[in-house]
Short mmCIF file of C-alpha atoms in Angstrom, two decimals:
data_model
loop_
_atom_site.label_atom_id
_atom_site.label_comp_id
_atom_site.label_asym_id
_atom_site.label_seq_id
_atom_site.Cartn_x
_atom_site.Cartn_y
_atom_site.Cartn_z
CA UNK A 21 95.56 139.24 81.91
CA UNK A 22 97.68 136.16 81.30
CA UNK A 23 96.87 132.86 83.00
CA UNK A 24 97.90 129.23 83.08
CA UNK A 25 95.57 127.14 80.90
CA UNK A 26 96.72 123.62 81.64
CA UNK A 27 99.57 121.25 82.21
CA UNK A 28 102.03 121.47 79.32
CA UNK A 29 104.52 118.80 80.31
CA UNK A 30 105.89 116.67 83.09
CA UNK A 31 109.62 116.25 83.33
CA UNK A 32 111.37 114.00 85.83
CA UNK A 33 114.73 112.37 86.43
CA UNK A 34 115.22 108.71 85.59
CA UNK A 35 118.05 106.21 85.93
CA UNK A 36 117.24 104.86 82.45
CA UNK A 37 115.15 107.46 80.62
CA UNK A 38 114.76 105.41 77.43
CA UNK A 39 113.48 102.35 79.31
CA UNK A 40 111.14 104.51 81.40
CA UNK A 41 109.74 106.22 78.30
CA UNK A 42 109.18 102.84 76.66
CA UNK A 43 107.43 101.47 79.79
CA UNK A 44 105.03 104.45 80.00
CA UNK A 45 104.21 104.11 76.32
CA UNK A 46 103.72 100.33 76.42
CA UNK A 47 101.71 100.13 79.63
CA UNK A 48 99.88 103.47 79.82
CA UNK A 49 99.80 104.64 76.20
CA UNK A 50 101.78 107.80 76.95
CA UNK A 51 104.34 108.39 74.25
CA UNK A 52 107.40 110.50 75.02
CA UNK A 53 108.56 113.45 72.96
CA UNK A 54 111.42 111.26 71.68
CA UNK A 55 108.92 109.07 69.79
CA UNK A 56 108.16 111.96 67.45
CA UNK A 57 104.59 112.28 68.71
CA UNK A 58 103.34 114.32 71.63
CA UNK A 59 100.74 112.70 73.90
CA UNK A 60 97.42 114.51 73.57
CA UNK A 61 95.48 114.14 76.79
CA UNK A 62 91.72 114.44 77.00
CA UNK A 63 90.27 117.52 78.66
CA UNK A 64 89.17 116.96 82.20
CA UNK A 65 89.80 117.85 85.80
CA UNK A 66 93.38 118.20 86.99
CA UNK A 67 94.17 118.40 90.70
CA UNK A 68 97.19 120.48 91.73
CA UNK A 69 97.87 119.83 95.40
CA UNK A 70 101.09 120.19 97.35
CA UNK A 71 101.29 117.68 100.22
CA UNK A 72 103.04 118.02 103.57
CA UNK A 73 106.74 117.15 103.37
CA UNK A 74 106.34 114.12 105.65
CA UNK A 75 103.39 112.54 103.79
CA UNK A 76 103.45 108.77 103.33
CA UNK A 77 100.83 108.95 100.54
CA UNK A 78 103.50 108.77 97.81
CA UNK A 79 105.10 105.59 99.06
CA UNK A 80 108.79 106.02 99.80
CA UNK A 81 110.14 109.23 101.40
CA UNK A 82 112.53 109.59 98.43
CA UNK A 83 109.64 110.06 95.97
CA UNK A 84 109.13 113.82 95.72
CA UNK A 85 106.01 113.81 93.54
CA UNK A 86 103.31 111.42 92.38
CA UNK A 87 101.62 111.39 89.00
CA UNK A 88 97.85 110.92 88.98
CA UNK A 89 96.39 109.74 85.67
CA UNK A 90 92.68 109.93 84.85
CA UNK A 91 91.55 106.61 83.39
CA UNK A 92 88.49 104.94 81.93
CA UNK A 93 87.87 101.27 82.67
CA UNK A 94 90.03 101.03 85.79
CA UNK A 95 89.32 97.33 86.37
CA UNK A 96 90.15 96.42 82.77
CA UNK A 97 93.34 98.47 82.85
CA UNK A 98 94.46 96.82 86.10
CA UNK A 99 93.77 93.37 84.64
CA UNK A 100 95.86 94.22 81.58
CA UNK A 101 98.71 95.61 83.69
CA UNK A 102 98.61 92.55 85.95
CA UNK A 103 98.90 90.29 82.90
CA UNK A 104 101.94 92.30 81.78
CA UNK A 105 103.63 91.90 85.16
CA UNK A 106 103.29 95.50 86.35
CA UNK A 107 103.60 95.91 90.12
CA UNK A 108 100.19 96.89 91.47
CA UNK A 109 99.39 98.03 95.00
CA UNK A 110 96.73 95.91 96.73
CA UNK A 111 94.98 99.00 98.14
CA UNK A 112 91.94 100.54 96.44
CA UNK A 113 89.95 103.61 97.36
CA UNK A 114 86.36 104.46 96.43
CA UNK A 115 85.28 108.05 96.99
CA UNK A 116 82.24 110.09 95.96
CA UNK A 117 84.35 111.63 93.17
CA UNK A 118 85.88 108.42 91.81
CA UNK A 119 87.84 105.21 92.28
CA UNK A 120 91.59 104.97 92.86
CA UNK A 121 94.31 102.36 92.45
CA UNK A 122 98.11 102.57 92.46
CA UNK A 123 100.83 101.02 90.34
CA UNK A 124 104.62 101.33 90.26
CA UNK A 125 106.88 102.04 87.29
CA UNK A 126 110.12 100.06 86.82
CA UNK A 127 112.06 102.51 89.01
CA UNK A 128 109.60 102.13 91.90
CA UNK A 129 107.72 105.41 91.45
CA UNK A 130 104.18 105.13 92.79
CA UNK A 131 101.55 106.23 90.24
CA UNK A 132 97.93 106.96 91.07
CA UNK A 133 95.16 105.88 88.68
CA UNK A 134 91.88 107.77 89.08
CA UNK A 135 88.61 106.81 87.44
CA UNK A 136 86.42 109.89 88.00
CA UNK A 137 82.71 109.55 88.57
CA UNK A 138 80.93 110.37 85.30
CA UNK A 139 78.77 113.44 85.84
#
């Protein structure tokens, strides 16, 4: 029987797709397909969770989805992003399954950073 084995891509609309692709590569190390290299993510847990339509978890009501990236060294990454002038949400969340922080891309999309608890 066939089954889905993982996330194969994430495609989204952008006012300036080239600038967005460059920002994600520069700040998060995620190269776009246009760079000639495909980003190879590390194996790990991936949460797939639809939210209620009126959720405020994503930030603005116009944002229809939120990307959650697994990270290592959350504090170091946030310090680096701060130094580069990336907009960072002041809120943090510590849960039994990991630590969370949020940043915004140049078009105002809220992005969740998740540092999972290591086994």
